[in-house]
Short mmCIF file of N, CA, C and O in Angstrom, two decimals:
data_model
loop_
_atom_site.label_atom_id
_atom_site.label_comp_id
_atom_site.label_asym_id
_atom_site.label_seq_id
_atom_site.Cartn_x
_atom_site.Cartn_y
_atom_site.Cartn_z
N UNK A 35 23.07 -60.34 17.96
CA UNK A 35 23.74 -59.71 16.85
C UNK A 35 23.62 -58.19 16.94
O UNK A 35 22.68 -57.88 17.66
N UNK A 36 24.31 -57.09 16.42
CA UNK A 36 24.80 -55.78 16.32
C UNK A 36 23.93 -55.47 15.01
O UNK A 36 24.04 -55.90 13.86
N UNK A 37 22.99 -54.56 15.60
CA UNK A 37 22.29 -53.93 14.41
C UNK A 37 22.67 -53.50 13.25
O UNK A 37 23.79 -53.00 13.23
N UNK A 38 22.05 -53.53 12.21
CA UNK A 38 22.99 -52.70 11.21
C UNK A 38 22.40 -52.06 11.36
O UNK A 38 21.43 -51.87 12.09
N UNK A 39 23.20 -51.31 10.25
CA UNK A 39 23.37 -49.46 10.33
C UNK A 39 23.31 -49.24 8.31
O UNK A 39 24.18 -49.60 7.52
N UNK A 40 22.26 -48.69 8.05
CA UNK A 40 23.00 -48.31 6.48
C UNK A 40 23.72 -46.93 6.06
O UNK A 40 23.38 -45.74 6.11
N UNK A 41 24.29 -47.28 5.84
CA UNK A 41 25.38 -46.03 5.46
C UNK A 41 24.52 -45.20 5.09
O UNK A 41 23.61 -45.52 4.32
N UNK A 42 24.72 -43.43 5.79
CA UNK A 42 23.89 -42.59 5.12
C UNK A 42 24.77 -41.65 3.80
O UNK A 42 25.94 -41.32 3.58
N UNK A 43 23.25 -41.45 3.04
CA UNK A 43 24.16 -40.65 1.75
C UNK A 43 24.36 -39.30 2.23
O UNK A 43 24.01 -38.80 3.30
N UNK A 44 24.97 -38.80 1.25
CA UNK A 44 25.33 -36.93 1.77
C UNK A 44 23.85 -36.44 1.67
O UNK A 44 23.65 -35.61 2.55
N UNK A 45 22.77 -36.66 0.94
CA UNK A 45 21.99 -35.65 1.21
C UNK A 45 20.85 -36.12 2.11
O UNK A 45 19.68 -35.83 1.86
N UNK A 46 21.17 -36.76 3.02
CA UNK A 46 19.59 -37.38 3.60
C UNK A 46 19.34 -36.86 4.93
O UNK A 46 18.46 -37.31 5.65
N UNK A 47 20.42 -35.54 5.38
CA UNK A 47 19.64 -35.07 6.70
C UNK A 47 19.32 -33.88 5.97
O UNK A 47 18.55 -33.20 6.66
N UNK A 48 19.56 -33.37 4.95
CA UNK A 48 18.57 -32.50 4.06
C UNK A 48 17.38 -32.77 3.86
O UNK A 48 16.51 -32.07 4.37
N UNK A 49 17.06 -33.85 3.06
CA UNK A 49 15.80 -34.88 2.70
C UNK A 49 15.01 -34.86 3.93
O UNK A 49 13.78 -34.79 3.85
N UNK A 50 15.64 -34.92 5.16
CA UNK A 50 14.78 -35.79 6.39
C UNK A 50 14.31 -33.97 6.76
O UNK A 50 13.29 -33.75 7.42
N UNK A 51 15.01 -33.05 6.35
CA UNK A 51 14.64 -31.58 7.13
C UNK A 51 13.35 -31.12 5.86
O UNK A 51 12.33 -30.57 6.28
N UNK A 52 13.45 -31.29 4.86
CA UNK A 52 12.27 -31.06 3.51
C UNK A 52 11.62 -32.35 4.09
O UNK A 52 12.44 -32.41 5.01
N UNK A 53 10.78 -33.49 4.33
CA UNK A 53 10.20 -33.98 4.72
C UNK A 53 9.53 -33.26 5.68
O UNK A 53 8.50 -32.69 5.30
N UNK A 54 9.96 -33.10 7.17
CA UNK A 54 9.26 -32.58 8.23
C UNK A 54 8.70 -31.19 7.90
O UNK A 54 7.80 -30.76 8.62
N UNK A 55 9.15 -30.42 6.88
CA UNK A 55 9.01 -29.19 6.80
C UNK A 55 7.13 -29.41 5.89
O UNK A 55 6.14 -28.69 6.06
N UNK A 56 7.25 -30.37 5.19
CA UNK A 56 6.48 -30.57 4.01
C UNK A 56 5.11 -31.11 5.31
O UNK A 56 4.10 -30.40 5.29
N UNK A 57 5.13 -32.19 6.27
CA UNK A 57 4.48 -32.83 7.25
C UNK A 57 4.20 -31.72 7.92
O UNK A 57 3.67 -32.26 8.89
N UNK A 58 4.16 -30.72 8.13
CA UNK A 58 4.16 -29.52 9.37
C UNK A 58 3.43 -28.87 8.38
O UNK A 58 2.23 -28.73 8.60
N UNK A 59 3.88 -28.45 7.36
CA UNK A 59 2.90 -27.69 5.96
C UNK A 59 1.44 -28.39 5.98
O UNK A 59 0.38 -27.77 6.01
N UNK A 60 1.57 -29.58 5.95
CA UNK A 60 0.26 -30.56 5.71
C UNK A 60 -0.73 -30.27 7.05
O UNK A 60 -1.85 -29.78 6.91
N UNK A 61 -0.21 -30.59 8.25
CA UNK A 61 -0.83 -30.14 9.14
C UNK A 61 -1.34 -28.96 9.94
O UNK A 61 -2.11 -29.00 10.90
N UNK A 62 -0.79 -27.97 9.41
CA UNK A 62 -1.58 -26.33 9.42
C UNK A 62 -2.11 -25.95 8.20
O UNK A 62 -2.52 -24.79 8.20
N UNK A 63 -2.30 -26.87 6.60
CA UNK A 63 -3.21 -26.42 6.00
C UNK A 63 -4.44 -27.29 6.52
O UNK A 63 -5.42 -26.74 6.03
N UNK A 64 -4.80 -28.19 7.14
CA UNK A 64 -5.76 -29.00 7.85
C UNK A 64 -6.09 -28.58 8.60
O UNK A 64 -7.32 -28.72 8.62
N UNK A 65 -5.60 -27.81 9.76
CA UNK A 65 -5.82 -27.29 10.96
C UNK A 65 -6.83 -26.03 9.82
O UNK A 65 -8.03 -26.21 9.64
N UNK A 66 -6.15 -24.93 9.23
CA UNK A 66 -6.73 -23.90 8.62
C UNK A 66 -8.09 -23.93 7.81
O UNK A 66 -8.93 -23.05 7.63
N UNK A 67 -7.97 -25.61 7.26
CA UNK A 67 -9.10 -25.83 6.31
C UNK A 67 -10.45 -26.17 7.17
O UNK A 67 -11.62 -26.12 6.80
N UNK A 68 -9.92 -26.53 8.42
CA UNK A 68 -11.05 -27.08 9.40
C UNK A 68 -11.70 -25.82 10.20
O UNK A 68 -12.41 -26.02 11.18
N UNK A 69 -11.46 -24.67 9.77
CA UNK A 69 -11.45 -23.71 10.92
C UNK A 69 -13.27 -23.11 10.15
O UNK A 69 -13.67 -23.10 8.98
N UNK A 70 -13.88 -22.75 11.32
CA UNK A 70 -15.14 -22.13 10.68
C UNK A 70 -14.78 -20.72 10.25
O UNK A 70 -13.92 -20.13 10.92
N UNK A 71 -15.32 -20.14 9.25
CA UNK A 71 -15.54 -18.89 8.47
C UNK A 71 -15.79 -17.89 9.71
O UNK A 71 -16.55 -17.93 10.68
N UNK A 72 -14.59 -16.75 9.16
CA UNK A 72 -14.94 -15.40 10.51
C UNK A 72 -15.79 -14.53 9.86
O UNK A 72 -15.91 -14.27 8.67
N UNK A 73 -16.36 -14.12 10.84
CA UNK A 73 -16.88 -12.76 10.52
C UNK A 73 -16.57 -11.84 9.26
O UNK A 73 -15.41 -11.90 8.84
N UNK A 74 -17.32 -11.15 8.71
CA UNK A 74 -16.87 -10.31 7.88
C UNK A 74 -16.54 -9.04 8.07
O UNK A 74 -17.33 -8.39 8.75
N UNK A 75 -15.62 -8.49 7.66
CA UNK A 75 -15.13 -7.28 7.97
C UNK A 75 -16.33 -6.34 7.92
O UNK A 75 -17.36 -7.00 7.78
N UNK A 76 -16.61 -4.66 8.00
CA UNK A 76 -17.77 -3.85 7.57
C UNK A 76 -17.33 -3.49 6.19
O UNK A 76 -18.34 -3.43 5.49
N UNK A 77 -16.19 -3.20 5.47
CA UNK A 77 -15.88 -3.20 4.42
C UNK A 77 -16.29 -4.32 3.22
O UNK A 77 -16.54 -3.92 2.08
N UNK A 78 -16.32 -5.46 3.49
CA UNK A 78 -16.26 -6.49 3.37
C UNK A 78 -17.96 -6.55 2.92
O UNK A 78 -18.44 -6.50 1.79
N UNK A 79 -18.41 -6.64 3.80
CA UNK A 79 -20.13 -6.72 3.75
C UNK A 79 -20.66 -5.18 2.85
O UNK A 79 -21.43 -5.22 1.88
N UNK A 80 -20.18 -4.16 3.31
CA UNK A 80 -20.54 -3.36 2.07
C UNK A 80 -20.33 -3.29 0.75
O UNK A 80 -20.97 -2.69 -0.11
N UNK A 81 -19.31 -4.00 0.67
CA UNK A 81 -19.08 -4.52 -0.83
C UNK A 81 -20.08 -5.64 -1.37
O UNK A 81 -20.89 -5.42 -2.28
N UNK A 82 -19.94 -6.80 -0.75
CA UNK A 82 -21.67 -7.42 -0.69
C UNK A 82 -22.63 -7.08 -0.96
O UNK A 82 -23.34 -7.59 -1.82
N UNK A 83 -22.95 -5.89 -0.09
CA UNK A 83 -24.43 -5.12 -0.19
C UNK A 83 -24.81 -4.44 -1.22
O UNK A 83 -25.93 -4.48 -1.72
N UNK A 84 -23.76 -3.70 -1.64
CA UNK A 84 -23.66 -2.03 -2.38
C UNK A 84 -23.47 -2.88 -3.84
O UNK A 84 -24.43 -3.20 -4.55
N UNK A 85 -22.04 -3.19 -4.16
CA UNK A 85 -21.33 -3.06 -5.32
C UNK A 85 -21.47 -4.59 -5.72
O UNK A 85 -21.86 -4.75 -6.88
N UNK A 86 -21.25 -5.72 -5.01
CA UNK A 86 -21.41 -7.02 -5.79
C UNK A 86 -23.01 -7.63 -6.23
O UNK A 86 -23.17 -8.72 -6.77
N UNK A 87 -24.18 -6.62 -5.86
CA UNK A 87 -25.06 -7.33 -6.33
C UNK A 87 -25.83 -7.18 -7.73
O UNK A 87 -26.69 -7.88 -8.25
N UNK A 88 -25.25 -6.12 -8.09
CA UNK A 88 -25.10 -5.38 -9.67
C UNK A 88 -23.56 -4.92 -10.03
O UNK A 88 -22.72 -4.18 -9.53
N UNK A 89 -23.69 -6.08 -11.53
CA UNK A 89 -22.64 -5.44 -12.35
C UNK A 89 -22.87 -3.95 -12.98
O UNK A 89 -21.98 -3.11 -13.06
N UNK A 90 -23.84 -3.82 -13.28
CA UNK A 90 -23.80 -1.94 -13.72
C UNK A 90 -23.54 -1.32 -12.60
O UNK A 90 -22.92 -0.29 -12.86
N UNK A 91 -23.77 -1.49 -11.19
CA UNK A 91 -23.18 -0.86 -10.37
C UNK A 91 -21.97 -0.35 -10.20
O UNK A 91 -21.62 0.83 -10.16
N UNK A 92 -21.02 -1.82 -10.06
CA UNK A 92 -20.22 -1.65 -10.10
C UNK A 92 -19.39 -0.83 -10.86
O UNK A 92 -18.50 -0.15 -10.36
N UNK A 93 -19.70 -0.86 -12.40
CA UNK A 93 -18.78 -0.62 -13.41
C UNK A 93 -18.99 0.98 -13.50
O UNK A 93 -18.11 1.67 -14.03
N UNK A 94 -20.27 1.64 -12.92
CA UNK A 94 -20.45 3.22 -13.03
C UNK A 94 -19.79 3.80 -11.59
O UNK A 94 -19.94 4.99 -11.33
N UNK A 95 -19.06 2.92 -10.65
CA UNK A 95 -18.30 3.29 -9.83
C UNK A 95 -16.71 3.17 -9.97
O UNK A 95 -15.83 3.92 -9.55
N UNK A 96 -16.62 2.10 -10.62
CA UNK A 96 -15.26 2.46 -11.17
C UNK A 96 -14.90 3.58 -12.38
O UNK A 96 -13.83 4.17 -12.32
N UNK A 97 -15.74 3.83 -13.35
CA UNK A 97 -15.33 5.10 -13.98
C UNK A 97 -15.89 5.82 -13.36
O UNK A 97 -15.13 6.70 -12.96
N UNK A 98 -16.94 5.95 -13.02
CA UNK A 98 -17.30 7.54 -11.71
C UNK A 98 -16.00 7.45 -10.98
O UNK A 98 -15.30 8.43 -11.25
N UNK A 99 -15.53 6.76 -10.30
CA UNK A 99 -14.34 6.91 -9.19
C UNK A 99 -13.02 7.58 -10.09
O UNK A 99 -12.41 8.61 -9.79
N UNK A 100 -12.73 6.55 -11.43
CA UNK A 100 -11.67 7.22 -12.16
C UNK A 100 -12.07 8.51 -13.00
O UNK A 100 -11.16 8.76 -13.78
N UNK A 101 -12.96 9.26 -13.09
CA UNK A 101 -13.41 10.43 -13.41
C UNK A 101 -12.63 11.60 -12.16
O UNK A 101 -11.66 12.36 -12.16
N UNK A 102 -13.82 11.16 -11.07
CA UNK A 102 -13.19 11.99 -9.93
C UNK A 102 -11.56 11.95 -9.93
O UNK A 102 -10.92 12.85 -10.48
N UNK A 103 -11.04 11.03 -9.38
CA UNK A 103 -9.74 10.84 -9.04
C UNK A 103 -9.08 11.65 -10.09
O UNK A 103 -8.42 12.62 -9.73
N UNK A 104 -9.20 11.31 -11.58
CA UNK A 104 -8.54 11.82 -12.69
C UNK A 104 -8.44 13.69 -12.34
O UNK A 104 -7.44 14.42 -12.43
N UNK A 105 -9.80 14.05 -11.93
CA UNK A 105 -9.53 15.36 -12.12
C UNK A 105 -9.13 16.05 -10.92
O UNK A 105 -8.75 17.21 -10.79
N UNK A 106 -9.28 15.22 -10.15
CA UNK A 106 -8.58 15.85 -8.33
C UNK A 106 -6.71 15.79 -8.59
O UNK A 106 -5.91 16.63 -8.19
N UNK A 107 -6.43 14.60 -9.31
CA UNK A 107 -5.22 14.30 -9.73
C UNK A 107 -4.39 16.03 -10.73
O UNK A 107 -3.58 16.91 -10.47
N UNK A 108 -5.02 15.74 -11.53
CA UNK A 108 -4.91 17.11 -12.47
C UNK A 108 -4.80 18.68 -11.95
O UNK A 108 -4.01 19.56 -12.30
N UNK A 109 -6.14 18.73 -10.77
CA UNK A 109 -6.01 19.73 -10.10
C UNK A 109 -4.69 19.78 -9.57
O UNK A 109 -3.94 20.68 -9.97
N UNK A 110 -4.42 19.23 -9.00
CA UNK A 110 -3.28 18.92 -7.84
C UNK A 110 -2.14 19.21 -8.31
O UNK A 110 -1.53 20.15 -7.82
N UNK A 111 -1.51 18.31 -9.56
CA UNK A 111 -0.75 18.84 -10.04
C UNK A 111 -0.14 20.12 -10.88
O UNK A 111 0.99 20.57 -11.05
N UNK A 112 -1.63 20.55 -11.37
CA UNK A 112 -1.91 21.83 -11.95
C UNK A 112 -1.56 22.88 -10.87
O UNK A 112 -1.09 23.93 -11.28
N UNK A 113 -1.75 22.71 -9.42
CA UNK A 113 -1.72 23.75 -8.30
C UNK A 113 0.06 23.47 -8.20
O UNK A 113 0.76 24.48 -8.16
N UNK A 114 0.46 22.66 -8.17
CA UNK A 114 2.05 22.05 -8.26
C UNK A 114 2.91 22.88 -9.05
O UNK A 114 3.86 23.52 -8.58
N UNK A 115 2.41 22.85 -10.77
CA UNK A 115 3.38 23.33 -11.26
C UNK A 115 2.89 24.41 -11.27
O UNK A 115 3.47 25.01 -12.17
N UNK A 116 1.84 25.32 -10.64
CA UNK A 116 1.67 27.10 -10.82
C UNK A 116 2.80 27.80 -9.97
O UNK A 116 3.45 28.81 -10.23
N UNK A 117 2.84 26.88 -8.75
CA UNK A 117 3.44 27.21 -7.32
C UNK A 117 4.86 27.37 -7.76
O UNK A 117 5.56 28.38 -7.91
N UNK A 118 5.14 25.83 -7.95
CA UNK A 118 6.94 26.10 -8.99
C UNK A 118 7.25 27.18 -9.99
O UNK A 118 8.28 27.87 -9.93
N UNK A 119 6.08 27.34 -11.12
CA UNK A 119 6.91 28.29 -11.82
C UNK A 119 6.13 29.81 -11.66
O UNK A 119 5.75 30.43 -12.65
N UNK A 120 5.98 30.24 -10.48
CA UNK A 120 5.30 31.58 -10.24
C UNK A 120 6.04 32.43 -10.21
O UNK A 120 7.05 32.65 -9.55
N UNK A 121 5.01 33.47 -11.69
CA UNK A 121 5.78 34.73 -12.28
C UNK A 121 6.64 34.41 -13.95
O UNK A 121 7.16 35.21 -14.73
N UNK A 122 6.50 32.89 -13.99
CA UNK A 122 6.97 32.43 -15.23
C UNK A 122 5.89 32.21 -16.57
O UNK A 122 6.16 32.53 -17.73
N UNK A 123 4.49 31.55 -16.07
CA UNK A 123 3.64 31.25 -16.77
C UNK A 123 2.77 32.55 -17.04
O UNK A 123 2.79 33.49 -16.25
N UNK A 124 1.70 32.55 -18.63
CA UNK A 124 1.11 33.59 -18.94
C UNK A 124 -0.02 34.12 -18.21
O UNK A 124 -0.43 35.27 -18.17
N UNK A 125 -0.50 32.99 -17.58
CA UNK A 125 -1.11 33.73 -16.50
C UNK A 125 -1.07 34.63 -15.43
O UNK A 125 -2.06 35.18 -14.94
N UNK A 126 0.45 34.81 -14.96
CA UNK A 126 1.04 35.41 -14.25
C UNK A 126 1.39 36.85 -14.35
O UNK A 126 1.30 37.77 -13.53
N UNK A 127 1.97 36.80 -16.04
CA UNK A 127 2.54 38.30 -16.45
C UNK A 127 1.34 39.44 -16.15
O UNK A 127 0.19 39.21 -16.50
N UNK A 128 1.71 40.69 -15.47
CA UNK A 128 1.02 41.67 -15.11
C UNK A 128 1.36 42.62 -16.64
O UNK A 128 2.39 43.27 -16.83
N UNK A 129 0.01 42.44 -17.79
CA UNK A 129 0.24 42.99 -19.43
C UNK A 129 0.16 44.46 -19.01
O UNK A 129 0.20 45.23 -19.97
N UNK A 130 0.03 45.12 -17.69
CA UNK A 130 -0.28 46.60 -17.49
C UNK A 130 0.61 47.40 -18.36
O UNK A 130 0.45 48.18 -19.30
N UNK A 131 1.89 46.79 -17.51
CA UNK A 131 3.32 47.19 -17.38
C UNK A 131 3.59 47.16 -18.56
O UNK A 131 4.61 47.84 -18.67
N UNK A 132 3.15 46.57 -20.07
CA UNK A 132 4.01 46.53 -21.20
C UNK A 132 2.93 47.28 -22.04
O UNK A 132 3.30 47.50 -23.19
N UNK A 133 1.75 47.69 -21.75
CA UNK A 133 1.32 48.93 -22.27
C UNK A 133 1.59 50.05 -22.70
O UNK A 133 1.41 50.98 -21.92
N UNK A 134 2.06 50.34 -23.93
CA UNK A 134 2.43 51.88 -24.10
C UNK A 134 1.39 52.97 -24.60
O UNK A 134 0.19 52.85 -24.83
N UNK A 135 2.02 53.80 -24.66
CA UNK A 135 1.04 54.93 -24.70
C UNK A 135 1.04 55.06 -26.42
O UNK A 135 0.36 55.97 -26.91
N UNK A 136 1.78 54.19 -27.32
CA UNK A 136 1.45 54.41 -28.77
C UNK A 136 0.21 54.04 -28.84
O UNK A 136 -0.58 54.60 -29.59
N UNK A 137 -0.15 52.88 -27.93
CA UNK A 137 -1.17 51.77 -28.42
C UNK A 137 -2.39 52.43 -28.36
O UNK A 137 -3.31 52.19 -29.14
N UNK A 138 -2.48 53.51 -27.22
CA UNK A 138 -3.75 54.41 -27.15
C UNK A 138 -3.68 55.48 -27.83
O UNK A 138 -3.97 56.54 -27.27
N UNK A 139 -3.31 55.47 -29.01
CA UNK A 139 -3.12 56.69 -29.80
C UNK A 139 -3.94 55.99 -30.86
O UNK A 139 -4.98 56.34 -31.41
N UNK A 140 -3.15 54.85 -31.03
CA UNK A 140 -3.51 54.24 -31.76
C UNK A 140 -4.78 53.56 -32.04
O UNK A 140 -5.36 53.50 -33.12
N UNK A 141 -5.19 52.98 -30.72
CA UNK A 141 -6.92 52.69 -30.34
C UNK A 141 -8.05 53.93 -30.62
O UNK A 141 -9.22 53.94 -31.02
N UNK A 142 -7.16 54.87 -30.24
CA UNK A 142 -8.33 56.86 -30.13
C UNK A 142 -8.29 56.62 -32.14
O UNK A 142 -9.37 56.69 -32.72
N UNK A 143 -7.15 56.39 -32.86
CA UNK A 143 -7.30 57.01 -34.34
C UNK A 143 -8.26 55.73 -34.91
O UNK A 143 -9.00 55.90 -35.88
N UNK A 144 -8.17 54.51 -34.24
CA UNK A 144 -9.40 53.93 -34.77
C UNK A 144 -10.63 54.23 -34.84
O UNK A 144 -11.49 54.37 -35.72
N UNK A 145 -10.50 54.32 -33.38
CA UNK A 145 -11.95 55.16 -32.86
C UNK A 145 -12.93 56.27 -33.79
O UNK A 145 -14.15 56.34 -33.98
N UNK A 146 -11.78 57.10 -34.26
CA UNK A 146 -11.96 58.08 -34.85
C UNK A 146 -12.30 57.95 -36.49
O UNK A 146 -12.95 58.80 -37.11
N UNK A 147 -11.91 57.12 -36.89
CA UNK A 147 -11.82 56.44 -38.34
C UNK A 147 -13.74 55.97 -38.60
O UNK A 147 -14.71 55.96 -39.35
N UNK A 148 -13.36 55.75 -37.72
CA UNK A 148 -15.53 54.72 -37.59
C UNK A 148 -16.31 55.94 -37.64
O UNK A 148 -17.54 55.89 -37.60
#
């Protein structure tokens, strides 16, 4: 007799490609789960050493760190916008130049008043 055959549906060489995909998934998380533990990075182990074996450690290095950073940040940008607006900000204006000579007339009749 002539084998049968069952009619295939429209989606079953989809189905049969998500199957193998799912079987291949299964067998490299097995392969991965079986694997012995590598080495640790030096980063890795100093974090170990230093920072995970105290929580107060840790936590006076993260605001010590965001202290620093905060004000290196500030600097930085502070040097940023001097550079951009130079000759604009009050630090800049040279007050020589808008000195008049009333003002020392005016400073001498104080002077003189005392």
């Amino acid at each position: 007799p002539a084998p049968r055959h069952r009619p295939r549906r429209p989606g079953a060489p989809r189905e049969a490609a998500m199957n193998a995909a799912a079987r291949s998934l299964a067998r490299t998380a097995t392969r991965t789960a079986a694997r012995p533990a590598r080495n640790m990075s030096a980063l890795t182990t100093m974090y170990n050493t230093v920072w995970a074996k105290s929580n107060i450690r840790y936590m006076v290095y993260i605001v010590g760190g965001a202290i620093v950073l905060e004000m290196l940040w500030g600097k930085g940008f502070d040097m940023v916008w001097q550079s951009a607006n130079q000759g604009k900000l009050y630090d800049h204006v040279d007050w020589s130049k808008f000195k008049s000579e009333d003002d020392d007339e005016d400073e001498e009749e104080e002077e003189e008043d005392e």
